[in-house]
mmCIF file of C-alpha atoms and ligand atoms in Angstrom:
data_model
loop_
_atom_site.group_PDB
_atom_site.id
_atom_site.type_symbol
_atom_site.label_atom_id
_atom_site.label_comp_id
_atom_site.label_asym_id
_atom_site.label_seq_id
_atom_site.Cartn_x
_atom_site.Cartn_y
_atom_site.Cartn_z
ATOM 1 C CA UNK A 17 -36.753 1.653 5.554
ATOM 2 C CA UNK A 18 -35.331 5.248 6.186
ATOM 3 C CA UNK A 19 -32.320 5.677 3.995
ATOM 4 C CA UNK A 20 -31.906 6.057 0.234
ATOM 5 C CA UNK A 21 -29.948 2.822 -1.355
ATOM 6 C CA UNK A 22 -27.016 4.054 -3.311
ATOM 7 C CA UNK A 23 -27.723 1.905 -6.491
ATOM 8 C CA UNK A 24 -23.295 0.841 -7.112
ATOM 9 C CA UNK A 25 -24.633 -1.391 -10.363
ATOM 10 C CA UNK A 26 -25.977 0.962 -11.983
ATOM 11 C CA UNK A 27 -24.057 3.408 -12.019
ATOM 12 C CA UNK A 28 -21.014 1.421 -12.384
ATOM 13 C CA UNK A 29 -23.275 0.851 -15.995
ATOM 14 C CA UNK A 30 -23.957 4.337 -16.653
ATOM 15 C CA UNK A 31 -19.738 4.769 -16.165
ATOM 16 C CA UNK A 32 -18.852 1.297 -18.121
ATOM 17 C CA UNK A 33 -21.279 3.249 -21.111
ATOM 18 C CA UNK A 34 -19.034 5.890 -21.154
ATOM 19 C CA UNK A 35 -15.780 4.215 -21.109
ATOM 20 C CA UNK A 36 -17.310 2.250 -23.731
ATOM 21 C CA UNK A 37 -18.137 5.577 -25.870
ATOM 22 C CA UNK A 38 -14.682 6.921 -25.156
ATOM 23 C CA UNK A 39 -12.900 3.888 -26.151
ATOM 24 C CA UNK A 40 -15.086 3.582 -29.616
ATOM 25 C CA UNK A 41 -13.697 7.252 -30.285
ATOM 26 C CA UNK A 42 -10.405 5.924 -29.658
ATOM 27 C CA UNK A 43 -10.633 3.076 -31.720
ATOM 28 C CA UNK A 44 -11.500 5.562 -34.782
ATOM 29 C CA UNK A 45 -8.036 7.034 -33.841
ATOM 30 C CA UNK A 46 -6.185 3.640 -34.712
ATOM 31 C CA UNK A 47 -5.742 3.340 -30.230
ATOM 32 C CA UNK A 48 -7.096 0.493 -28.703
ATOM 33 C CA UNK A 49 -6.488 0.142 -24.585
ATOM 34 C CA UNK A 50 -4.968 -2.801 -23.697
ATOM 35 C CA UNK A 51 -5.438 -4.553 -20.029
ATOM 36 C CA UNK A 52 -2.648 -7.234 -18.954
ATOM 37 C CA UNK A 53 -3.407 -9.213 -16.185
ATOM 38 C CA UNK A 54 -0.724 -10.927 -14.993
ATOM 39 C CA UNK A 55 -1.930 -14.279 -13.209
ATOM 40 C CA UNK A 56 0.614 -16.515 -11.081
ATOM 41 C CA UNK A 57 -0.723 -20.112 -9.563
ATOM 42 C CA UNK A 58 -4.050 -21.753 -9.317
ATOM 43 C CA UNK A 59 -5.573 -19.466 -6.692
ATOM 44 C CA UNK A 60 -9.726 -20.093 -7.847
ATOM 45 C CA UNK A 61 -10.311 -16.428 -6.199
ATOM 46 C CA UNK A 62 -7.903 -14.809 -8.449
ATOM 47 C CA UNK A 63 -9.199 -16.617 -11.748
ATOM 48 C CA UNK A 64 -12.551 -15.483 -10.932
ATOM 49 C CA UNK A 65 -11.516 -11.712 -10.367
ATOM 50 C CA UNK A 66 -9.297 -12.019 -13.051
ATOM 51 C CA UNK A 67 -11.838 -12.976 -15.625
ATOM 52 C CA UNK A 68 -14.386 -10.287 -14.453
ATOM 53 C CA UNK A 69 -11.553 -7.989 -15.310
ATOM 54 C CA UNK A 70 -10.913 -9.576 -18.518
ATOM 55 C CA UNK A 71 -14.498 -9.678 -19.595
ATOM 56 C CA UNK A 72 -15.249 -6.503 -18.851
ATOM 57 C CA UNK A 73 -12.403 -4.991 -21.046
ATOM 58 C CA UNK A 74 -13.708 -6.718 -23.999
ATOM 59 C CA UNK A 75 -17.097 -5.789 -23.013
ATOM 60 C CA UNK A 76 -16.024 -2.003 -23.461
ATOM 61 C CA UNK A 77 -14.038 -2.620 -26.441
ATOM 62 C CA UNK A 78 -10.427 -2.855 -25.142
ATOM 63 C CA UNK A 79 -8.167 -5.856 -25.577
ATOM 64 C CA UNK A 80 -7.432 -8.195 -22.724
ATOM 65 C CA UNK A 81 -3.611 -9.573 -23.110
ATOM 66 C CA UNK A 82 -3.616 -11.564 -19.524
ATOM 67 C CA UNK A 83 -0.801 -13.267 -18.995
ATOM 68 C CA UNK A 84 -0.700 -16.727 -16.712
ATOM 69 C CA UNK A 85 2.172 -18.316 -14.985
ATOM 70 C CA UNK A 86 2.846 -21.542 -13.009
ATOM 71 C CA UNK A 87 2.555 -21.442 -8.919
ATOM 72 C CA UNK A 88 6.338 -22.350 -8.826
ATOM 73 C CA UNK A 89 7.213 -18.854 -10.970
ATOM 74 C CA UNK A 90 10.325 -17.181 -9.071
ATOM 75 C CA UNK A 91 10.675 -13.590 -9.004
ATOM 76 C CA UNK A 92 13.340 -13.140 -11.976
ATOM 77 C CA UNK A 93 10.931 -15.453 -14.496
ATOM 78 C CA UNK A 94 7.684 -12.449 -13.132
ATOM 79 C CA UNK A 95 10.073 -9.326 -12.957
ATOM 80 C CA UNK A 96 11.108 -10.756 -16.437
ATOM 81 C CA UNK A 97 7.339 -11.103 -17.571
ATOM 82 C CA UNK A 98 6.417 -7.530 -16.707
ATOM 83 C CA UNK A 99 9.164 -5.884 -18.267
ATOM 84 C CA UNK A 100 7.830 -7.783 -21.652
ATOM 85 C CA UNK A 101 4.637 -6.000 -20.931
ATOM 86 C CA UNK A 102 5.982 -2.837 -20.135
ATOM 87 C CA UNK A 103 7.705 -3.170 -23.434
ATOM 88 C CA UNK A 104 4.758 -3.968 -24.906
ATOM 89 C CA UNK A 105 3.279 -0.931 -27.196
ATOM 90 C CA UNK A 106 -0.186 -2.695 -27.187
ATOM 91 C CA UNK A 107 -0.331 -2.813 -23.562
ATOM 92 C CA UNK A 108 -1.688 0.002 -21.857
ATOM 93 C CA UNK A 109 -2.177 -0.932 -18.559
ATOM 94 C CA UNK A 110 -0.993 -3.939 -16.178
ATOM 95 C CA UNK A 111 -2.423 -5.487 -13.090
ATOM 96 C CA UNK A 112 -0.491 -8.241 -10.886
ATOM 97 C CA UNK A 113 -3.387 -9.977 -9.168
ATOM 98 C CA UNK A 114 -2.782 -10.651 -5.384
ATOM 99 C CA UNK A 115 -2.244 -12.049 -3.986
ATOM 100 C CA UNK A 116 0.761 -14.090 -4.879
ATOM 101 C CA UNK A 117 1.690 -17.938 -4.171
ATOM 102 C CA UNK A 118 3.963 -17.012 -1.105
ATOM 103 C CA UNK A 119 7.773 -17.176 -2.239
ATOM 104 C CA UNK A 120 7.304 -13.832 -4.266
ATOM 105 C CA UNK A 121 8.049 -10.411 -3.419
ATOM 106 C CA UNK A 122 4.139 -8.767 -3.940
ATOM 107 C CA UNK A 123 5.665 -4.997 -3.459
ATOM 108 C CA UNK A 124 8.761 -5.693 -5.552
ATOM 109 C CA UNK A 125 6.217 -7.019 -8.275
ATOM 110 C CA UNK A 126 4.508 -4.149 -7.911
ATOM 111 C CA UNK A 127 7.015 -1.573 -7.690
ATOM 112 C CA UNK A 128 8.307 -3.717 -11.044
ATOM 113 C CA UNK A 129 5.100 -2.229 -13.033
ATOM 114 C CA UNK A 130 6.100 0.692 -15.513
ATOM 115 C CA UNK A 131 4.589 3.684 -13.647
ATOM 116 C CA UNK A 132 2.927 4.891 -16.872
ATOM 117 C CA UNK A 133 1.213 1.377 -16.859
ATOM 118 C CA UNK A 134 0.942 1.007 -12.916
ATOM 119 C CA UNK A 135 -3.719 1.213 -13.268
ATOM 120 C CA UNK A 136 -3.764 -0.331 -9.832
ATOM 121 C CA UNK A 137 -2.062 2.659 -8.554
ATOM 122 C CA UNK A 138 -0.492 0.308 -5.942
ATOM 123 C CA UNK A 139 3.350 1.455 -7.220
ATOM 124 C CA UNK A 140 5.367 4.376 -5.451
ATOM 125 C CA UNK A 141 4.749 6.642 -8.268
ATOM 126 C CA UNK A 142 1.068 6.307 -8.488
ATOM 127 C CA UNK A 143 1.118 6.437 -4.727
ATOM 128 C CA UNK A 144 3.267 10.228 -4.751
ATOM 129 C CA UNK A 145 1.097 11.699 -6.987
ATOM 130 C CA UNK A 146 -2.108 11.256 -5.354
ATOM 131 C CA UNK A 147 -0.180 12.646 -2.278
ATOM 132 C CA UNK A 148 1.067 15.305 -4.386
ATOM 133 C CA UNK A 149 -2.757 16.087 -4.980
ATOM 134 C CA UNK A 150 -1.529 15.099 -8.551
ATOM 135 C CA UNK A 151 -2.566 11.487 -9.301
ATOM 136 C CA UNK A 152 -2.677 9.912 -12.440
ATOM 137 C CA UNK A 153 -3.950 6.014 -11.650
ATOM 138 C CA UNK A 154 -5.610 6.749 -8.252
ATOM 139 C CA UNK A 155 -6.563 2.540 -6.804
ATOM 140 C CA UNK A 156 -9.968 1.106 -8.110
ATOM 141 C CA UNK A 157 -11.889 0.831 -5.118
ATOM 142 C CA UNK A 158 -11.503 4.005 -3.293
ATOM 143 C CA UNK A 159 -12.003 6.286 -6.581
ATOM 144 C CA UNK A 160 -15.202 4.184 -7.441
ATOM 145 C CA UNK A 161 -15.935 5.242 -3.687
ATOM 146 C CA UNK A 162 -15.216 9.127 -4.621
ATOM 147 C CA UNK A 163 -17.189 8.397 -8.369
ATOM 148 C CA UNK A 164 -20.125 6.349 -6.244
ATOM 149 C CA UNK A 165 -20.395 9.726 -3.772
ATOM 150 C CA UNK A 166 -20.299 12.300 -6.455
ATOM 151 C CA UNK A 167 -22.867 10.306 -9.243
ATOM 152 C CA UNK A 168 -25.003 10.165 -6.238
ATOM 153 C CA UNK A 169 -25.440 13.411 -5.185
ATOM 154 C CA UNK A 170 -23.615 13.407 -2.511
ATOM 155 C CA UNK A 171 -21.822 16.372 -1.514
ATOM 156 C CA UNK A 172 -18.347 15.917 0.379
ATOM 157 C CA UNK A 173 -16.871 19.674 -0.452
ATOM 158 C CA UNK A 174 -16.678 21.074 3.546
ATOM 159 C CA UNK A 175 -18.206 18.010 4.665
ATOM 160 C CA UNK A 176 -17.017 15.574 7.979
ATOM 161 C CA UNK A 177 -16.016 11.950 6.439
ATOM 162 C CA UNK A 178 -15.043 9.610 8.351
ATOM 163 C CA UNK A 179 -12.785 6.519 7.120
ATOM 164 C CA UNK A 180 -12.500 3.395 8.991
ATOM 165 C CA UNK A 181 -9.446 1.237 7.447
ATOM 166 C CA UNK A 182 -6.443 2.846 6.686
ATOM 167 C CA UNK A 183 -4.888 -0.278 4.709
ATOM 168 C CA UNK A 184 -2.879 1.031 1.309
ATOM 169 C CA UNK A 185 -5.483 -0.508 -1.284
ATOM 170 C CA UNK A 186 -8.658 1.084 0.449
ATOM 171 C CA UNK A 187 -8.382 3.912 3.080
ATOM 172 C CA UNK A 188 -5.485 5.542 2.697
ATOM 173 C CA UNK A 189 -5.612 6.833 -1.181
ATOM 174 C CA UNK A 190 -9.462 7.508 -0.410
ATOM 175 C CA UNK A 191 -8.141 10.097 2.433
ATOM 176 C CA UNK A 192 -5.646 11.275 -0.049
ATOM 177 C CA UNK A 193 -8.666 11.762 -2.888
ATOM 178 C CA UNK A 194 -11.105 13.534 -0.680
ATOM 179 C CA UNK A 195 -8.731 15.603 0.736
ATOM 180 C CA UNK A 196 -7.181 17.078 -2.726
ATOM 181 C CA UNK A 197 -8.308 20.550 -4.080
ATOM 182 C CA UNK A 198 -11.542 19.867 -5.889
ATOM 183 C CA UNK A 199 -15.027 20.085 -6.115
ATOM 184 C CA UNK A 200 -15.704 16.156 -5.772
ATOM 185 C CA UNK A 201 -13.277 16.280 -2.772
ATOM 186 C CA UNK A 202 -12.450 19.386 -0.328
ATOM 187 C CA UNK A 203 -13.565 17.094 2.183
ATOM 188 C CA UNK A 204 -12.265 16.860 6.104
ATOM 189 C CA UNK A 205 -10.906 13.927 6.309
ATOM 190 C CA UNK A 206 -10.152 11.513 9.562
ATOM 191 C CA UNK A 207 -8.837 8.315 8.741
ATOM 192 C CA UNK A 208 -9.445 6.007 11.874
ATOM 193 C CA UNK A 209 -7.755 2.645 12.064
ATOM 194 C CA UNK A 210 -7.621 -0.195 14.993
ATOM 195 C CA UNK A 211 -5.716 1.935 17.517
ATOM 196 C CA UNK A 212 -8.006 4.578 17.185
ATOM 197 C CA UNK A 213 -9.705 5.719 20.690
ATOM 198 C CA UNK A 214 -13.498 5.707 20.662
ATOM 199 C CA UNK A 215 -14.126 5.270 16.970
ATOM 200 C CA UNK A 216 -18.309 6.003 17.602
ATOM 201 C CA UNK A 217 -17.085 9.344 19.085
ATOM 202 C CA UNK A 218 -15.907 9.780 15.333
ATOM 203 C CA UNK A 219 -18.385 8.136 13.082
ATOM 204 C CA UNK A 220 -21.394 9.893 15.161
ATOM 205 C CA UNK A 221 -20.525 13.041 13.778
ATOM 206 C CA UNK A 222 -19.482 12.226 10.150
ATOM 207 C CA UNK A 223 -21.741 13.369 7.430
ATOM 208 C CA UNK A 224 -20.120 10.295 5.507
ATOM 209 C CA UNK A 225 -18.548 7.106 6.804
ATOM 210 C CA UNK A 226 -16.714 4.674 4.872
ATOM 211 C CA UNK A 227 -16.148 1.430 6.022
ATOM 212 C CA UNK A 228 -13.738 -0.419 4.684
ATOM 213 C CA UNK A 229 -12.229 -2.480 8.160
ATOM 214 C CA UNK A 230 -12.813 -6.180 6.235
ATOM 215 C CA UNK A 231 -14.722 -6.605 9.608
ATOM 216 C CA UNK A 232 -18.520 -7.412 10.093
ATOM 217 C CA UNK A 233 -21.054 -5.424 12.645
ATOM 218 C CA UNK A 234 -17.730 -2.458 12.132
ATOM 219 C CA UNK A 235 -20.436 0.231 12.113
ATOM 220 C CA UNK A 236 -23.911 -0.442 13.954
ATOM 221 C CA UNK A 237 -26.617 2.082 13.930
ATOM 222 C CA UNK A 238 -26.417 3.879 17.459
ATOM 223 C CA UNK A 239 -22.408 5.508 15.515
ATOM 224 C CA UNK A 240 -24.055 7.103 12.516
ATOM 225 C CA UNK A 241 -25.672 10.779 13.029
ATOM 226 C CA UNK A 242 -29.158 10.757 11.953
ATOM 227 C CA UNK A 243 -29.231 11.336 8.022
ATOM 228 C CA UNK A 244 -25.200 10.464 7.201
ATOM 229 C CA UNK A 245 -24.449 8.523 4.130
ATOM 230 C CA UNK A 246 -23.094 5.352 5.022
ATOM 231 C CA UNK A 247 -20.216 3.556 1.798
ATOM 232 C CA UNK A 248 -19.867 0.133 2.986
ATOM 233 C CA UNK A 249 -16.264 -1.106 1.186
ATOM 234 C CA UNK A 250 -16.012 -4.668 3.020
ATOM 235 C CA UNK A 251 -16.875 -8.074 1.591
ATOM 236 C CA UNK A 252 -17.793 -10.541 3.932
ATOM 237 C CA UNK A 253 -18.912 -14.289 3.096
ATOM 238 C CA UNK A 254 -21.554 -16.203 5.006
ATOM 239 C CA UNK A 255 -21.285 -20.113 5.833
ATOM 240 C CA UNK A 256 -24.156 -20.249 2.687
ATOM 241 C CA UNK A 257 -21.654 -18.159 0.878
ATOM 242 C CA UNK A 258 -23.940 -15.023 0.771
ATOM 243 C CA UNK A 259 -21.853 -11.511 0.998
ATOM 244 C CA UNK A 260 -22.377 -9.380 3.151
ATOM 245 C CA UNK A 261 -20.314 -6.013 4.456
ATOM 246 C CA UNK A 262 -18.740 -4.140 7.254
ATOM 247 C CA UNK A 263 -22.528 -2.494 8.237
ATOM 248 C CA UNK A 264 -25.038 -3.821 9.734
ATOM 249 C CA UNK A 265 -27.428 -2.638 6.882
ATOM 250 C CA UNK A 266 -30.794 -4.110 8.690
ATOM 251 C CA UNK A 267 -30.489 -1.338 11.646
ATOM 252 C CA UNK A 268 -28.413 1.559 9.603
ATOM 253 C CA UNK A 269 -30.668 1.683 6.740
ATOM 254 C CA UNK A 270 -33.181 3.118 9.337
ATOM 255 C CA UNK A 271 -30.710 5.857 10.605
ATOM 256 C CA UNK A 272 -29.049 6.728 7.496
ATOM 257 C CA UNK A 273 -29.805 9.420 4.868
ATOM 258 C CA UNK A 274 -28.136 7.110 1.854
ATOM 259 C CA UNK A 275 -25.942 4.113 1.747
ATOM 260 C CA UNK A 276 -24.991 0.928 -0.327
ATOM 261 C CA UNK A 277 -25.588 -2.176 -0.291
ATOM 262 C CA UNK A 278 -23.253 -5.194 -0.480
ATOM 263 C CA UNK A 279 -23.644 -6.630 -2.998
ATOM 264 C CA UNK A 280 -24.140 -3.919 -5.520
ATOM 265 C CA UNK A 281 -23.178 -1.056 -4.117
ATOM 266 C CA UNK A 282 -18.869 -0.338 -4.483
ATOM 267 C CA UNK A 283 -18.193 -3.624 -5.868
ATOM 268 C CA UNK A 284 -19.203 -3.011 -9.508
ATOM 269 C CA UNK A 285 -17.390 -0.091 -8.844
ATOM 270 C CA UNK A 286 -14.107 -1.149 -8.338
ATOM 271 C CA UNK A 287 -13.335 -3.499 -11.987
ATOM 272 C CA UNK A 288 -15.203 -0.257 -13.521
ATOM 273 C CA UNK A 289 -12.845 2.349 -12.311
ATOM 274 C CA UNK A 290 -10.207 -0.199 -13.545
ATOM 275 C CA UNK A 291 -11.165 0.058 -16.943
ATOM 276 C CA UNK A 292 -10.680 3.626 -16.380
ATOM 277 C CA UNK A 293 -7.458 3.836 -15.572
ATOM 278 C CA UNK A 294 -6.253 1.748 -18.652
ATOM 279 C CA UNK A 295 -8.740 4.271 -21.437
ATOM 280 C CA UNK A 296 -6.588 7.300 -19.373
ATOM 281 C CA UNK A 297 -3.165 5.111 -19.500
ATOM 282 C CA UNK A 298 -4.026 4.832 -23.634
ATOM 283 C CA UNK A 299 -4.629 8.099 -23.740
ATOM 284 C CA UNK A 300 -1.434 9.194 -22.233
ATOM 285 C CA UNK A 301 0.867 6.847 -23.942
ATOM 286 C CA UNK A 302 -0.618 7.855 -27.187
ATOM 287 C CA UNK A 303 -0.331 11.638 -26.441
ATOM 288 C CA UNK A 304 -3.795 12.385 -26.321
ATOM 289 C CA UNK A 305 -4.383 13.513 -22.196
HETATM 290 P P1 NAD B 6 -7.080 -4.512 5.242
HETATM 291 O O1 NAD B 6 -7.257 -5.673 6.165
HETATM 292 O O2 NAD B 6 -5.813 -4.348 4.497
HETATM 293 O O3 NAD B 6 -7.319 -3.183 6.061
HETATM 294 C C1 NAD B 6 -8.344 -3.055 7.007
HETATM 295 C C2 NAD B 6 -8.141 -1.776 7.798
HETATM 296 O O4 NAD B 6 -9.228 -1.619 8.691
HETATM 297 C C3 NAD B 6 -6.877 -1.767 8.619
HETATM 298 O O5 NAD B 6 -6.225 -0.534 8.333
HETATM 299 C C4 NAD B 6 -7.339 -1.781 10.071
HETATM 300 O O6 NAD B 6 -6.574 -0.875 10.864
HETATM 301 C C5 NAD B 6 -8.775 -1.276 9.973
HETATM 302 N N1 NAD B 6 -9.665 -1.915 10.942
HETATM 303 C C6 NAD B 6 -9.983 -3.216 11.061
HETATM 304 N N2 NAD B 6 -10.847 -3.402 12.057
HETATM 305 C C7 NAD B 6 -11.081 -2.193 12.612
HETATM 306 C C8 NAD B 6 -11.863 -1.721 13.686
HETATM 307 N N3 NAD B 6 -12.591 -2.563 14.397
HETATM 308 N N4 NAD B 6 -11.848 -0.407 13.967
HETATM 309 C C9 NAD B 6 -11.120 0.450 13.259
HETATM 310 N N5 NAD B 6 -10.350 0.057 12.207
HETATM 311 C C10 NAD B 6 -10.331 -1.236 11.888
HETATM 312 O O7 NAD B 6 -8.331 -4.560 4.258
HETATM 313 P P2 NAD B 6 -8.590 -3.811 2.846
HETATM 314 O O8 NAD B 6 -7.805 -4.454 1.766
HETATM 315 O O9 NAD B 6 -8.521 -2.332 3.028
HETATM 316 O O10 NAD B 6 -10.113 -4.219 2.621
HETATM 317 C C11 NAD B 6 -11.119 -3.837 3.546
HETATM 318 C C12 NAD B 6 -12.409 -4.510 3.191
HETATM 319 O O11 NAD B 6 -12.824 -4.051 1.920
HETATM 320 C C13 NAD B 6 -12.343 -6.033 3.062
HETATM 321 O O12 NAD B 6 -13.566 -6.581 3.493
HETATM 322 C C14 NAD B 6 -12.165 -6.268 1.587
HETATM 323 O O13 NAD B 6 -12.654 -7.524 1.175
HETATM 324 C C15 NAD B 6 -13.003 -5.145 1.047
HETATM 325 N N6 NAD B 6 -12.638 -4.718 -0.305
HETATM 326 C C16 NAD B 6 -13.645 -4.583 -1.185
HETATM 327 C C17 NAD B 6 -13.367 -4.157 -2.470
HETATM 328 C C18 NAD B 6 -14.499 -3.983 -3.415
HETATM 329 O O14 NAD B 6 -14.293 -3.954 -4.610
HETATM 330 N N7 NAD B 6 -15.733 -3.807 -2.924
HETATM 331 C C19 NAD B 6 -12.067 -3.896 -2.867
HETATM 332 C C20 NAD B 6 -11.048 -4.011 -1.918
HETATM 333 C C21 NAD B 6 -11.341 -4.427 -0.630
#
């Protein structure tokens, strides 16, 4: 086995430790974060993320303050239930979980979110800031990505990364964060996407790919340059229910410099970079950025 395995567990536990500190030093302020989760229907998927969520706020020390409605919920009675939580001073962030039983507007229940409350970064606000090179709540997944890349070492100022997916929640805010003006970023970005022409011509000379397509065998071993580091974003299930992601990890692993694993590798990432959003959403409603 050539490449080095990007360890996503624990260092999503060396980040949950810190938002843990910070939110104990918060606490001796009289602030304590608050997550809302609002749930609609019986989807089992959604409980299950949902509750990782929620247990992983309490975990750190923040309150969780889900809130669950019935399948049949129209779009006044869920417009009506975020603007109590926007309202809400003890709420300091709040996530819609998709995705919705199918009569309700997702972006309008999105868009519905108080931008200063918006820690999916899914809204239009949270979405023209990170443009701007000025975000606020960038979306879970892709800054665990950037946070995964950095904690490990691995250096994306000047460097070639390629992005396969360019879907809103995944590939398209990560192009925007390693594009923006910093040291963890300064990257040169290409974001490729289903119509894109000869994808190995671009992945073969990436010094990082991400692959977030939602697509098995999306990157094989004879597209990544000798040494690259290799972020594997999708989540696959097996017949025997075992995940699995977008790279075929068997064959890459000997080509590759680093990469992760799924499981364990952005996954733990994702609900931890959550719980970062809501300590910085705390922090701003309280006046403390
Ligand atoms: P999506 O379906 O919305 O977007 C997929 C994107 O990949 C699209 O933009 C499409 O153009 C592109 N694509 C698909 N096949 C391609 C191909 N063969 N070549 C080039 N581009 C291709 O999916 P998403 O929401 O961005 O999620 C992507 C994957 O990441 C899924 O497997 C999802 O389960 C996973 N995911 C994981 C986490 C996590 O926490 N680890 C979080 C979110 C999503």
């Amino acid at each position: 086995m050539g490449a080095r395995i990007i360890d996503g567990k624990a260092i999503a536990a060396a980040q949950r430790e810190r938002i843990a500190a910070e939110v104990a030093a918060l606490a001796v302020q009289g602030v304590v974060p608050g997550l809302a989760a609002v749930l609609v229907g019986d989807d089992p998927a959604s409980h299950v993320y949902v509750g990782s969520k929620e247990r992983a706020c309490e975990k750190a020390g923040m309150r969780s303050l889900g809130a669950r409605l019935p399948a049949e919920t129209t779009q006044d009675a869920l417009h009506a239930e975020i603007d109590r939580l926007n309202a809400d001073a003890a709420v300091s962030g709040i996530i819609v979980q998709m995705p919705l039983p199918q009569h309700l507007d997702e972006r309008a229940a999105q868009e519905r979110v108080a931008p200063a409350k918006d820690v999916d970064g899914l809204g239009p606000v949270a979405a023209g800031r990170l443009l701007r090179g000025d975000p606020l709540f960038a979306p879970a997944t892709p800054l665990g990505c950037q946070v995964l890349l950095r904690e490990a070492g691995v250096a994306v100022s000047g460097a070639d990364v390629v992005i396969i997916g360019r879907s809103q929640l995944v590939g398209r805010p990560l192009a925007m964060l390693l594009t923006a003006k910093q040291d963890d970023a300064n990257a040169t970005v290409t974001l490729c996407h289903t119509a894109t022409r000869d994808l190995a011509s671009h992945t073969r000379r990436a010094d990082v790919v991400v692959v977030a397509a939602g697509r098995p065998h999306t990157l094989t071993a004879a597209m990544v340059k000798p040494g690259a580091t290799v972020i594997d974003v999708g989540i696959n299930r097996a017949e025997d229910g075992t995940l699995f992601g977008d790279v075929d990890f068997a064959e890459v692993v000997e080509v590759a410099g680093a990469i992760t694993p799924v499981p364990g590798g952005v996954g733990p990432m994702t609900v931890t970079m959550l719980l970062h959003n809501t300590v910085l959403a705390a922090r701003h409603q309280h006046g403390l950025a």
